[in-house]
Amino acid sequence: MSILKKINTLRNLDWKWASVYYPKRARVYLLYYWAKILGIKSYSVTIGGVTVLLGFTHPYHHFIAKQCSNLQCEANLWERWVIESKKQPVIWDAGAYNGIYGLLAAKANPSAKVYILDVDEEAVKHVKANIELNNLDNAFVIEKALYDSTGSHTFSVTEGGTAGRLSDKGMTIETVSFEDLVNKTGTPGLVKLDIEGAEYKVIKSIVHSPTVILLEVHLQWIEGGSRDSILDELKKRNYTSTVADDTRSPYYTGKVTEHYWCATS
């Protein structure tokens, strides 16, 4: 049966997608092991005079850390993030992966309390290791997913914790509502929302509004709404939203995500 299953998988494989994905995957692993041979344990990222170190324990962790060091990934967003971080006493980084946003915020503003949220086991270990690597005592990991309600949900995740989202199947994780988290940390002045399709539900549930939100909209996964409905909800809360960028993936056709800076009027 296993052979028949593999044959069926190959028969239904999107070869255009595979021709991009598998060479990239091989490159990710080769770069990781080459770094291990060279004795490289971390990469540094400097933005606006703020430097953080990113370690790695997995090929994908290494790949992203190296990209961050080369000011790729979302580096165009980091300069403003650092500037905004210096103004706020409470900061959330929701959907952290390696914690780059939370690390930059904690380093830029040592008097702030920075809360970094993720639920994937590999990502959580990754973030905790990076907090220790940077000797930060004002950054705290919350092992829950930000959602419109507090409770349990199923969550699917990709290899290395590069992405994950609430779904109908997967591992069971804990969620926390925006307002329940406010009760724990105080109202955040700055929030990064990279929550893989839960953007609409979370924004619609906000009562205590942050001053600035860095929002990542996942166009193919939005649960319960659309990009326009998300922006409408923000407008109702007196936010002015400006497009920061959009991201195109080699694995999909067209745009996959868009980033917005959302500031209260």
Short mmCIF file of C-alpha atoms in Angstrom, two decimals:
data_model
loop_
_atom_site.label_atom_id
_atom_site.label_comp_id
_atom_site.label_asym_id
_atom_site.label_seq_id
_atom_site.Cartn_x
_atom_site.Cartn_y
_atom_site.Cartn_z
CA MET A 1 0.00 0.00 0.00
CA SER A 2 2.85 2.36 0.81
CA ILE A 3 4.29 1.94 -2.71
CA LEU A 4 0.87 2.57 -4.26
CA LYS A 5 0.47 5.64 -2.07
CA LYS A 6 3.82 6.99 -3.23
CA ILE A 7 2.93 6.33 -6.87
CA ASN A 8 -0.37 8.16 -6.40
CA THR A 9 1.45 11.08 -4.75
CA LEU A 10 3.83 11.35 -7.69
CA ARG A 11 0.94 11.15 -10.13
CA ASN A 12 -0.82 14.07 -8.45
CA LEU A 13 2.31 16.13 -7.78
CA ASP A 14 2.38 19.70 -9.07
CA TRP A 15 5.66 19.44 -10.97
CA LYS A 16 5.96 23.18 -11.52
CA TRP A 17 5.78 23.68 -7.76
CA ALA A 18 8.13 20.74 -7.12
CA SER A 19 10.74 22.08 -9.56
CA VAL A 20 11.07 25.17 -7.37
CA TYR A 21 10.48 23.68 -3.92
CA TYR A 22 12.85 20.71 -3.91
CA PRO A 23 15.97 22.49 -5.25
CA LYS A 24 15.38 25.22 -2.65
CA ARG A 25 14.96 22.61 0.08
CA ALA A 26 18.24 20.96 -0.94
CA ARG A 27 20.00 24.34 -0.88
CA VAL A 28 18.61 25.10 2.60
CA TYR A 29 20.07 21.86 3.97
CA LEU A 30 23.43 22.25 2.21
CA LEU A 31 23.88 25.79 3.57
CA TYR A 32 23.02 24.62 7.08
CA TYR A 33 25.57 21.81 7.12
CA TRP A 34 28.21 24.02 5.52
CA ALA A 35 27.68 26.57 8.31
CA LYS A 36 28.06 23.78 10.88
CA ILE A 37 31.33 22.71 9.25
CA LEU A 38 32.58 26.31 9.40
CA GLY A 39 31.64 26.55 13.08
CA ILE A 40 29.08 29.34 12.58
CA LYS A 41 26.66 29.43 15.52
CA SER A 42 24.76 32.68 14.94
CA TYR A 43 24.32 35.67 12.65
CA SER A 44 24.04 39.33 13.64
CA VAL A 45 21.41 41.79 12.43
CA THR A 46 21.89 45.54 12.87
CA ILE A 47 19.00 47.96 12.33
CA GLY A 48 19.09 51.63 13.35
CA GLY A 49 22.05 51.06 15.67
CA VAL A 50 20.37 48.06 17.33
CA THR A 51 22.15 44.71 16.97
CA VAL A 52 20.70 41.29 17.77
CA LEU A 53 22.04 37.78 17.29
CA LEU A 54 20.07 34.98 15.68
CA GLY A 55 21.05 31.40 16.45
CA PHE A 56 19.81 28.27 14.70
CA THR A 57 19.23 24.58 15.43
CA HIS A 58 17.50 23.55 12.22
CA PRO A 59 18.24 24.05 8.49
CA TYR A 60 15.29 26.42 8.06
CA HIS A 61 16.27 28.37 11.19
CA HIS A 62 19.71 28.81 9.66
CA PHE A 63 18.32 29.84 6.29
CA ILE A 64 16.11 32.56 7.79
CA ALA A 65 18.83 33.77 10.19
CA LYS A 66 21.26 34.14 7.30
CA GLN A 67 18.65 35.98 5.22
CA CYS A 68 17.95 38.32 8.14
CA SER A 69 21.66 39.00 8.52
CA ASN A 70 21.79 39.93 4.84
CA LEU A 71 18.83 42.29 5.41
CA GLN A 72 16.49 40.20 3.31
CA CYS A 73 13.16 38.72 4.50
CA GLU A 74 11.21 41.70 5.91
CA ALA A 75 14.16 44.00 6.59
CA ASN A 76 12.34 46.93 4.96
CA LEU A 77 9.95 46.88 7.94
CA TRP A 78 12.51 46.69 10.72
CA GLU A 79 13.75 50.29 10.78
CA ARG A 80 10.32 51.73 11.55
CA TRP A 81 9.66 48.85 13.96
CA VAL A 82 12.78 49.80 15.94
CA ILE A 83 11.75 53.47 15.97
CA GLU A 84 8.24 52.64 17.16
CA SER A 85 9.60 50.22 19.77
CA LYS A 86 11.51 53.00 21.49
CA LYS A 87 8.22 54.82 22.22
CA GLN A 88 6.17 52.02 23.80
CA PRO A 89 6.28 50.39 27.27
CA VAL A 90 4.40 47.22 26.22
CA ILE A 91 5.02 45.46 22.90
CA TRP A 92 3.65 42.24 21.41
CA ASP A 93 5.21 40.11 18.68
CA ALA A 94 2.42 37.68 17.71
CA GLY A 95 3.57 34.93 15.36
CA ALA A 96 7.27 35.09 16.08
CA TYR A 97 9.15 32.27 14.32
CA ASN A 98 12.72 33.27 15.34
CA GLY A 99 11.57 36.29 17.36
CA ILE A 100 13.40 38.91 15.28
CA TYR A 101 10.75 41.59 15.90
CA GLY A 102 10.55 40.91 19.62
CA LEU A 103 14.33 40.77 19.94
CA LEU A 104 14.80 44.09 18.15
CA ALA A 105 12.09 45.72 20.28
CA ALA A 106 13.57 44.43 23.56
CA LYS A 107 17.07 45.52 22.59
CA ALA A 108 15.93 48.94 21.30
CA ASN A 109 13.91 49.68 24.44
CA PRO A 110 15.32 47.94 27.55
CA SER A 111 12.63 49.52 29.75
CA ALA A 112 9.80 48.00 27.69
CA LYS A 113 8.18 44.64 28.36
CA VAL A 114 8.09 42.61 25.18
CA TYR A 115 5.80 39.60 24.83
CA ILE A 116 6.56 37.11 22.06
CA LEU A 117 3.79 34.68 21.09
CA ASP A 118 4.14 31.38 19.27
CA VAL A 119 2.83 27.85 19.70
CA ASP A 120 5.03 25.68 17.50
CA GLU A 121 7.42 23.71 19.71
CA GLU A 122 10.44 24.29 17.46
CA ALA A 123 9.70 28.01 17.14
CA VAL A 124 9.26 28.41 20.90
CA LYS A 125 12.62 26.72 21.60
CA HIS A 126 14.17 28.86 18.88
CA VAL A 127 12.86 32.12 20.38
CA LYS A 128 13.86 31.19 23.94
CA ALA A 129 17.38 30.36 22.75
CA ASN A 130 17.61 33.71 20.93
CA ILE A 131 16.44 35.60 24.02
CA GLU A 132 19.19 33.90 26.03
CA LEU A 133 21.75 34.49 23.27
CA ASN A 134 21.00 38.23 23.41
CA ASN A 135 20.95 38.39 27.24
CA LEU A 136 17.49 39.97 27.30
CA ASP A 137 15.60 40.14 30.58
CA ASN A 138 12.66 42.16 29.23
CA ALA A 139 11.43 39.68 26.60
CA PHE A 140 8.94 36.98 27.58
CA VAL A 141 7.59 34.02 25.58
CA ILE A 142 3.87 33.22 25.69
CA GLU A 143 3.14 29.76 24.28
CA LYS A 144 -0.31 30.61 22.97
CA ALA A 145 -1.79 31.70 19.65
CA LEU A 146 -3.54 35.06 19.49
CA TYR A 147 -7.16 34.56 18.48
CA ASP A 148 -10.64 36.01 19.08
CA SER A 149 -11.25 33.65 22.01
CA THR A 150 -9.32 31.92 24.77
CA GLY A 151 -9.35 28.13 24.70
CA SER A 152 -8.03 25.22 22.64
CA HIS A 153 -7.75 24.83 18.87
CA THR A 154 -6.07 22.58 16.32
CA PHE A 155 -2.98 23.92 14.60
CA SER A 156 -1.01 22.72 11.56
CA VAL A 157 2.67 23.52 11.19
CA THR A 158 5.33 23.13 8.50
CA GLU A 159 8.81 21.71 8.86
CA GLY A 160 11.07 23.77 11.09
CA GLY A 161 8.21 25.92 12.29
CA THR A 162 8.53 28.22 9.28
CA ALA A 163 4.77 28.66 9.20
CA GLY A 164 1.70 27.35 10.94
CA ARG A 165 -1.94 28.27 11.30
CA LEU A 166 -5.16 27.38 13.06
CA SER A 167 -6.93 24.70 11.04
CA ASP A 168 -9.36 21.79 11.21
CA LYS A 169 -6.61 19.27 11.90
CA GLY A 170 -3.19 19.14 13.49
CA MET A 171 -1.88 19.38 17.03
CA THR A 172 -3.97 20.88 19.83
CA ILE A 173 -2.72 24.24 21.08
CA GLU A 174 -3.89 26.96 23.45
CA THR A 175 -5.27 30.25 22.20
CA VAL A 176 -5.63 33.58 23.99
CA SER A 177 -7.97 36.41 23.07
CA PHE A 178 -6.64 39.92 22.51
CA GLU A 179 -8.49 41.29 25.54
CA ASP A 180 -7.50 38.41 27.84
CA LEU A 181 -3.87 39.05 26.95
CA VAL A 182 -4.37 42.78 27.60
CA ASN A 183 -5.55 41.82 31.10
CA LYS A 184 -2.27 39.95 31.59
CA THR A 185 0.23 42.42 30.07
CA GLY A 186 -1.53 45.77 29.91
CA THR A 187 -2.55 47.43 26.64
CA PRO A 188 0.30 47.16 24.12
CA GLY A 189 1.40 50.31 22.35
CA LEU A 190 2.94 48.37 19.47
CA VAL A 191 1.82 45.02 18.05
CA LYS A 192 3.03 42.86 15.19
CA LEU A 193 0.29 40.55 13.91
CA ASP A 194 1.58 37.68 11.78
CA ILE A 195 -1.16 35.22 12.68
CA GLU A 196 -1.68 33.30 9.45
CA GLY A 197 -5.28 34.06 8.58
CA ALA A 198 -6.69 34.95 12.02
CA GLU A 199 -6.19 38.69 11.38
CA TYR A 200 -9.84 39.57 10.78
CA LYS A 201 -11.19 37.74 13.82
CA VAL A 202 -8.55 39.18 16.14
CA ILE A 203 -8.88 42.77 14.91
CA LYS A 204 -12.66 42.58 15.14
CA SER A 205 -12.33 41.53 18.80
CA ILE A 206 -10.08 44.45 19.86
CA VAL A 207 -11.44 46.79 22.53
CA HIS A 208 -8.20 48.30 23.90
CA SER A 209 -6.50 49.55 20.75
CA PRO A 210 -2.70 49.64 20.37
CA THR A 211 -1.18 52.86 19.05
CA VAL A 212 0.52 51.10 16.12
CA ILE A 213 -0.08 47.70 14.50
CA LEU A 214 2.25 46.11 11.98
CA LEU A 215 -0.18 43.83 10.19
CA GLU A 216 0.59 40.94 7.88
CA VAL A 217 -2.46 39.95 5.83
CA HIS A 218 -2.43 36.37 4.54
CA LEU A 219 -4.57 36.74 1.45
CA GLN A 220 -5.20 33.02 0.86
CA TRP A 221 -6.09 32.12 4.47
CA ILE A 222 -8.22 34.94 5.92
CA GLU A 223 -10.76 33.37 8.26
CA GLY A 224 -14.21 34.92 8.38
CA GLY A 225 -13.40 37.99 6.30
CA SER A 226 -11.29 39.55 3.56
CA ARG A 227 -8.56 42.13 3.17
CA ASP A 228 -11.20 44.84 2.69
CA SER A 229 -13.15 43.77 5.78
CA ILE A 230 -9.93 43.82 7.83
CA LEU A 231 -9.16 47.35 6.69
CA ASP A 232 -12.77 48.38 7.37
CA GLU A 233 -12.53 47.09 10.94
CA LEU A 234 -9.32 49.05 11.43
CA LYS A 235 -10.95 52.19 10.04
CA LYS A 236 -13.84 51.80 12.51
CA ARG A 237 -11.22 51.89 15.27
CA ASN A 238 -9.73 55.14 13.90
CA TYR A 239 -6.68 53.54 12.32
CA THR A 240 -5.06 54.90 9.20
CA SER A 241 -3.57 51.99 7.25
CA THR A 242 -0.75 52.33 4.73
CA VAL A 243 0.71 49.55 2.60
CA ALA A 244 4.25 48.71 3.63
CA ASP A 245 4.88 46.03 0.99
CA ASP A 246 3.57 42.80 -0.44
CA THR A 247 5.26 39.45 -0.69
CA ARG A 248 5.23 37.07 -3.62
CA SER A 249 6.09 33.43 -3.12
CA PRO A 250 7.84 31.22 -5.70
CA TYR A 251 5.46 28.42 -4.67
CA TYR A 252 2.18 30.19 -5.44
CA THR A 253 0.75 32.32 -8.22
CA GLY A 254 0.39 36.01 -7.41
CA LYS A 255 0.56 37.80 -4.09
CA VAL A 256 0.51 35.79 -0.87
CA THR A 257 0.85 38.40 1.88
CA GLU A 258 0.68 42.15 2.33
CA HIS A 259 2.06 44.25 5.18
CA TYR A 260 0.32 47.34 6.54
CA TRP A 261 1.37 49.95 9.07
CA CYS A 262 -1.79 50.83 10.98
CA ALA A 263 -1.70 53.86 13.31
CA THR A 264 -4.47 55.40 15.37
CA SER A 265 -5.58 58.85 14.26
#
